Amino acid sequence: MIIIFKYKKVTYSLFAAAILLMLALSAAWLTQGTESKESTGQGTGSRTISKIEPSLLKINRLNDDLFKWFHSLDRARKFAGFDFKVPDYLPAGYQLQNVDLYKSFSNADRSDLLDAVSIRFVSQFGGKNEQQIEMLAVKGNGHIWEHGLLWGVPSTQQTTTTLPFIQEAVAAGHVKGTLFSKTQSSDRKRGGARSFVWQDGGVTYAINYYSENDASKERRLLRGGILTNEELAKVVQSFVFPEQTRHVRYDGEGNSFPLYDETDLNAAKKILGIPLKFPTDLPDTQFTLSNSILLRTKDHNTGYAFRQSADALWNTYSPPYDSTIYDLNDELWFYQSKAPLFNPAKLSYLRKLQIHGVEITAYADNHQVYFGPRHSEPSKLKSQTIYMWKQDDVYYASLFLGQEQYQETNLEALILAPYQN
C-alpha cells in the first residue's frame, strides 16, 4: 500500500549534522586535585604534576545532555541508555565514521522526546566521491518521521510549504518495515532519498540512503551513499547486538575523538605519549575550558580545516556569555603534541617573546593557510595570532581568535599550567 503524505509540522531536532558544533560549547571541564613537583631540566626549570581523581572528572559542555559524538561503538554504548543492534554487513568500501547520541523533540515539554543513536558509515572519506549511509536506533515517544531524522522525509526546517513523500509497506529480505521516499514536486515520482524503518525489541531502526542510479544535486551535496535493494536487504538482515558482530569493525581505530571522562583522558595520554596540560580556566582572562578533542592525523571521521602533521590534543577555551572583556564567539585554541604542528614557512613572522624562561614565537596566518580554505565565510574570520613554543620536550601552539589585549596573560597561564600524571 502506498500513501502520499503532506507534512507541515516544524521540529526542533538537536541532531548534529557536523562535528564542528563542538567549537561553540562552553563550561568548565576538569577539576584539578592535589599537586606534587617533579624536577626537569628544561623550560621553567621545574614541572608541576597535578593528579586528578577520576570521581572529580566532569564535563559540563553546553547541551552536553542533548548531544555527544564518539569514534567507537564501545564508548557510545557507555552513554546510550538503551541496548540496540548494529549491522554486521556493509557494502564494500564502507567503514565506521562516527557514532552520535542525541535527543530529539518538537514539543516544548519534551513529551515526544526520542533518544537516538546515529551511526554513520563512510566510503572514500575525504575524496571527490565520498559517500555516507546512516543507521538509526531510536527509542521514546512519537514517530521517527515526525522528528526530521529520515532522509526519505523532506525537512520542514527550511520551508513552510507542504512537502509530499511516499510511505509504503515493504520487506528487506525477511524483515518487514516501511519505506519512506521523497517525491519530486507534487507528483508520485520518487526523488532518490530513502529511509527504511522497522521495529525490533521495542527499538525503532532506520537506514538512510539513496536509491540506485540517483544523481541528484541533493545527494551530491550530502554525499549520500547509494544502496541497491539487494544490499539494503543484506544490511538490514545482518543486525545483531554489538558483542555478536564478526564482520564489521566498530573500534574506530585511528579516528579522532572528544574527551568526556577519565577513560578518554587516559586513552589520549597513551596515544600521544606526552604529559598533558589541562588548565580548567585561564586566570584573569575569563576563559574556561569548553572542549577537548584528541586529533589523529589520518582520521576518517572529521573534516576540520586544520589537518595537523602529528597526533595532537586540541583544547578550546571560551569566555562566559556575560563576559565584559570578550565577544561571545572569541576563542583560544591550545594544541600539544610530540612534533611541531604548524610550518612557520607558511606563516608571517611577527615577534619573539620570553615568558618564564620559555621562548615563544608569534606568527600571523594572513593568507589563512591553515584555517581559511574550509570556512564558509573566511573573510569574516577574526584576527588570528599563532604562538608556538617547546617546553619539556613537548610542542605547543596557541591560536587566538578575537581580542588581543590579554593574549600574553593567557600564554603565561598555559606556560605555568601543571601536567597531568
XYZ file of C-alpha atoms in Angstrom:
421
model
C 0.000 0.000 0.000
C 1.297 3.473 -0.930
C 0.298 6.625 0.936
C 1.144 10.205 -0.049
C 1.763 12.431 2.981
C 1.926 16.220 3.129
C 3.881 17.088 6.234
C 3.991 20.605 7.713
C 4.951 20.213 11.366
C 8.155 22.046 12.330
C 10.517 20.095 14.553
C 13.448 21.177 16.689
C 15.743 18.177 16.464
C 19.098 18.643 18.116
C 20.583 16.285 15.572
C 24.210 17.278 14.862
C 24.950 17.169 11.160
C 28.578 18.064 11.794
C 31.195 17.525 14.447
C 32.135 21.228 14.347
C 29.385 22.249 16.799
C 31.885 21.379 19.485
C 33.756 24.612 18.863
C 30.960 26.721 20.350
C 30.436 24.761 23.536
C 31.132 26.322 26.920
C 31.686 25.124 30.501
C 34.382 24.076 32.908
C 35.725 20.588 32.313
C 38.297 19.140 34.634
C 38.707 19.843 38.335
C 42.299 19.683 39.472
C 43.315 17.697 42.514
C 46.385 17.731 44.691
C 49.755 18.717 43.256
C 53.288 17.430 43.605
C 56.514 18.638 41.955
C 58.913 16.762 39.718
C 62.294 18.121 38.668
C 63.037 18.600 34.964
C 65.931 20.133 33.084
C 64.131 22.301 30.532
C 61.654 25.145 30.216
C 60.845 26.768 33.541
C 63.248 24.549 35.475
C 60.546 22.544 37.275
C 57.443 20.739 36.248
C 54.264 20.657 38.287
C 52.355 17.396 38.215
C 48.653 17.592 39.036
C 46.722 14.440 39.826
C 43.020 14.343 39.014
C 40.857 11.869 40.837
C 38.524 10.031 38.425
C 35.489 10.941 40.521
C 36.270 14.649 40.018
C 36.412 14.478 36.236
C 33.365 16.297 34.961
C 32.329 17.720 31.617
C 29.706 20.406 31.531
C 29.628 21.363 27.883
C 26.702 23.391 26.600
C 23.929 20.944 25.594
C 26.133 18.044 26.672
C 22.987 16.219 27.810
C 21.480 16.551 24.336
C 24.350 15.601 22.046
C 27.552 13.557 22.179
C 29.738 12.081 19.451
C 32.148 9.158 19.575
C 34.726 7.455 17.397
C 33.903 3.935 18.591
C 30.792 1.931 19.362
C 32.009 0.777 22.781
C 32.392 4.357 24.019
C 28.962 5.340 22.710
C 27.284 2.368 24.407
C 28.511 3.620 27.802
C 26.309 6.706 27.377
C 23.436 5.442 25.207
C 20.970 4.457 27.937
C 19.421 1.574 25.993
C 20.574 -1.546 24.148
C 20.441 -1.616 20.362
C 21.582 -3.714 17.417
C 24.031 -2.761 14.664
C 24.715 -4.091 11.152
C 27.284 -6.839 10.724
C 27.364 -6.386 6.953
C 28.293 -3.290 4.951
C 28.709 -2.796 1.199
C 32.320 -2.996 0.006
C 34.455 0.015 0.903
C 32.381 1.320 3.823
C 33.738 1.724 7.340
C 32.647 3.290 10.614
C 32.834 7.068 10.681
C 31.097 8.316 13.847
C 28.533 7.329 16.442
C 26.328 10.205 17.610
C 23.913 10.213 20.546
C 21.274 12.898 20.679
C 17.811 13.733 21.912
C 15.131 14.932 19.523
C 11.848 16.629 20.378
C 9.396 19.079 18.822
C 7.187 19.865 21.842
C 8.372 22.374 24.431
C 7.550 19.951 27.252
C 9.543 17.204 25.500
C 6.540 14.909 25.605
C 7.624 13.472 22.241
C 11.282 13.044 23.259
C 13.292 10.477 21.314
C 16.707 9.126 22.312
C 18.578 8.451 19.096
C 21.773 6.655 18.135
C 23.137 7.643 14.732
C 25.916 5.523 13.210
C 27.444 6.862 10.028
C 29.470 4.735 7.669
C 31.713 6.324 5.057
C 33.272 5.236 1.779
C 36.175 7.075 0.090
C 36.456 9.521 3.001
C 37.656 12.977 2.011
C 37.613 12.158 -1.684
C 35.599 13.571 -4.535
C 33.330 10.532 -4.492
C 32.866 10.277 -0.709
C 29.594 8.579 0.234
C 27.801 8.000 3.543
C 24.959 5.853 4.771
C 23.351 6.247 8.187
C 21.868 3.773 10.651
C 19.481 4.984 13.341
C 18.332 3.272 16.539
C 15.619 5.252 18.310
C 13.623 4.812 21.491
C 10.973 7.057 23.006
C 7.687 8.748 22.190
C 6.391 9.982 18.858
C 7.057 8.804 15.316
C 10.576 8.892 13.912
C 9.447 10.510 10.666
C 7.970 13.453 12.584
C 11.364 14.400 14.008
C 13.218 15.157 10.784
C 15.529 12.149 11.193
C 14.739 10.406 7.921
C 16.346 11.292 4.613
C 13.274 9.959 2.841
C 11.009 12.550 4.504
C 11.594 16.162 3.370
C 12.890 18.528 6.016
C 10.388 21.065 7.341
C 13.054 23.236 8.953
C 13.645 25.438 5.905
C 10.214 25.794 4.331
C 6.579 26.227 5.249
C 5.157 24.678 2.102
C 3.575 21.249 2.105
C 6.146 18.552 1.397
C 4.967 15.250 -0.066
C 6.600 11.888 0.392
C 5.679 8.269 -0.180
C 5.258 5.727 2.603
C 4.845 2.071 1.692
C 4.965 -1.268 3.478
C 7.847 -3.341 2.096
C 10.213 -6.096 3.176
C 14.017 -6.064 3.149
C 14.692 -9.769 2.952
C 12.760 -11.350 5.797
C 12.461 -8.045 7.722
C 9.133 -6.259 7.276
C 9.133 -2.498 7.569
C 8.186 0.809 5.988
C 9.971 2.581 3.158
C 9.846 6.389 3.090
C 10.788 8.059 -0.193
C 10.909 11.705 -1.167
C 8.834 12.651 -4.185
C 9.701 15.124 -6.894
C 7.497 18.212 -6.790
C 3.926 17.185 -6.026
C 3.741 14.004 -8.099
C 4.335 10.423 -7.053
C 7.778 10.039 -8.616
C 10.489 9.305 -6.068
C 13.280 11.817 -5.713
C 16.097 9.483 -4.618
C 16.469 9.846 -0.831
C 15.037 6.859 1.046
C 14.661 5.575 4.586
C 13.773 2.008 5.502
C 12.251 1.798 9.006
C 11.413 -1.258 11.121
C 10.794 -2.296 14.728
C 12.705 -4.838 16.768
C 12.514 -5.428 20.537
C 10.954 -2.064 21.355
C 13.550 -0.128 19.331
C 12.874 1.647 16.036
C 15.608 1.201 13.436
C 16.185 3.044 10.178
C 18.645 3.020 7.289
C 19.084 6.330 5.441
C 20.428 6.028 1.897
C 19.803 6.858 -1.767
C 18.258 4.771 -4.496
C 20.113 3.173 -7.385
C 21.354 5.422 -10.199
C 20.397 8.556 -8.292
C 22.412 11.542 -9.466
C 20.507 14.349 -7.778
C 22.143 17.567 -6.645
C 20.966 16.855 -3.102
C 22.751 13.510 -2.994
C 25.966 15.047 -4.333
C 25.862 17.835 -1.758
C 25.124 15.465 1.131
C 27.429 12.776 -0.291
C 24.665 10.284 0.329
C 25.531 6.651 -0.267
C 23.652 4.521 -2.810
C 22.314 1.091 -1.862
C 20.758 -1.446 -4.181
C 17.710 -3.342 -2.967
C 19.885 -6.423 -2.518
C 22.461 -4.530 -0.434
C 19.744 -2.970 1.706
C 18.317 -6.418 2.463
C 21.763 -7.744 3.408
C 22.432 -4.793 5.735
C 19.039 -4.982 7.457
C 19.145 -8.760 7.931
C 22.643 -8.588 9.425
C 21.620 -6.567 12.510
C 22.891 -8.143 15.748
C 23.862 -6.919 19.198
C 27.344 -5.319 19.240
C 29.033 -8.223 21.051
C 27.866 -10.554 18.259
C 29.481 -8.657 15.384
C 32.090 -10.564 13.385
C 32.491 -8.784 10.053
C 32.238 -5.023 10.722
C 34.771 -3.131 12.835
C 33.426 -0.654 15.375
C 36.627 0.174 17.282
C 37.254 3.450 15.436
C 40.987 2.741 15.346
C 42.894 5.793 14.116
C 39.937 8.171 14.392
C 39.768 11.414 16.352
C 37.605 11.568 19.480
C 36.348 14.021 22.117
C 37.325 13.648 25.769
C 34.342 13.080 28.055
C 35.864 11.440 31.134
C 38.998 9.797 32.524
C 38.684 6.881 30.088
C 39.168 9.259 27.161
C 41.880 11.172 29.005
C 43.867 8.000 29.614
C 43.418 6.939 26.003
C 44.717 10.320 24.826
C 47.768 10.050 27.103
C 48.563 6.588 25.752
C 48.286 7.676 22.120
C 50.259 10.906 22.486
C 52.904 9.589 24.875
C 53.461 13.009 26.439
C 52.427 14.691 29.709
C 49.275 16.707 29.106
C 48.272 20.115 30.396
C 44.632 20.611 31.374
C 44.053 24.020 32.950
C 40.356 24.330 33.712
C 40.421 28.082 33.276
C 42.942 30.777 32.412
C 43.346 33.188 35.344
C 42.417 36.834 34.979
C 41.028 36.478 31.434
C 37.616 34.838 31.985
C 38.415 31.956 29.601
C 37.252 28.473 30.616
C 37.831 25.090 29.013
C 34.876 24.366 26.730
C 36.021 21.407 24.637
C 38.815 18.866 24.250
C 39.478 16.609 21.260
C 42.224 14.091 20.506
C 43.113 14.751 16.862
C 44.511 11.880 14.780
C 46.497 12.654 11.650
C 44.763 10.191 9.334
C 41.278 10.020 10.796
C 38.191 9.097 8.774
C 35.646 10.863 10.919
C 36.373 14.612 10.995
C 36.802 17.257 8.346
C 38.387 20.083 10.292
C 40.023 22.874 8.296
C 43.265 22.280 10.205
C 44.743 18.907 9.237
C 47.694 18.642 11.592
C 51.003 16.879 10.861
C 51.016 14.788 14.062
C 48.577 13.423 16.645
C 47.641 16.262 18.967
C 45.362 17.278 21.807
C 43.197 20.267 20.944
C 41.652 22.209 23.824
C 39.248 25.081 23.241
C 38.729 27.887 25.751
C 35.807 30.295 25.585
C 34.566 33.277 27.606
C 31.273 33.179 29.527
C 28.192 34.563 27.804
C 28.266 37.659 30.033
C 31.983 38.431 29.597
C 32.934 42.095 29.859
C 36.232 41.532 28.022
C 35.441 39.285 25.064
C 32.780 38.815 22.463
C 30.732 35.654 22.867
C 32.410 33.943 19.899
C 36.021 34.764 20.863
C 38.113 31.637 21.413
C 41.536 30.337 22.300
C 42.726 27.070 20.752
C 45.528 25.219 22.524
C 47.418 22.353 20.850
C 50.002 19.983 22.317
C 51.932 17.258 20.515
C 55.180 15.330 20.177
C 56.017 17.214 16.979
C 55.548 20.723 15.570
C 52.054 21.126 14.139
C 52.487 24.276 12.031
C 55.044 25.091 9.330
C 56.497 28.583 10.035
C 57.415 28.909 6.347
C 53.698 29.187 5.540
C 53.110 31.898 8.160
C 54.117 35.535 8.614
C 56.645 36.111 11.412
C 55.568 38.706 13.978
C 57.882 38.617 17.008
C 59.528 36.602 19.771
C 58.832 36.845 23.486
C 60.035 35.187 26.695
C 57.695 34.029 29.433
C 59.222 32.355 32.500
C 62.267 31.277 30.516
C 60.291 29.783 27.630
C 60.865 31.316 24.188
C 57.665 31.812 22.207
C 57.399 32.836 18.552
C 54.326 34.649 17.264
C 53.055 34.315 13.695
C 50.105 35.542 11.665
C 48.161 33.372 9.240
C 47.455 36.240 6.858
C 46.583 34.008 3.935
C 44.523 31.604 6.057
C 46.745 28.719 5.062
C 45.666 26.523 7.964
C 42.154 27.625 8.777
C 40.747 29.599 5.861
C 40.007 27.297 2.923
C 37.288 25.220 4.573
C 35.494 28.028 6.371
C 32.241 29.029 4.713
C 32.950 32.732 5.252
C 36.752 33.089 5.565
C 36.622 36.851 5.054
C 34.727 37.171 8.330
C 37.327 35.335 10.422
C 38.623 37.369 13.321
C 42.272 38.357 13.760
C 44.455 35.306 14.220
C 47.767 35.112 16.041
C 49.517 31.760 16.361
C 52.055 31.319 19.154
C 54.429 28.331 19.080
C 56.881 27.065 21.671
C 58.624 23.985 23.024
C 58.528 23.167 26.720
C 59.751 19.992 28.440
C 60.168 18.269 25.042
C 56.535 18.913 24.124
C 55.498 21.141 21.232
C 52.741 23.662 21.880
C 50.733 26.043 19.740
C 48.071 28.508 20.754
C 45.745 30.251 18.339
C 43.776 33.307 19.401
C 40.565 34.351 17.675
C 39.391 37.793 18.747
C 40.709 40.256 21.332
C 44.499 40.592 21.599
C 44.661 42.562 24.826
C 45.117 39.576 27.151
C 46.985 37.159 24.893
C 50.228 37.254 26.882
C 48.302 36.747 30.128
C 46.705 33.651 28.613
C 50.075 32.421 27.367
C 51.544 32.765 30.847
C 48.686 30.674 32.251
C 49.398 27.954 29.664
C 53.144 28.011 30.345
C 52.602 27.633 34.094
C 49.780 25.086 33.809
C 50.544 21.801 35.598
C 50.871 18.465 33.821
C 48.519 15.546 34.456
C 50.176 12.321 35.601
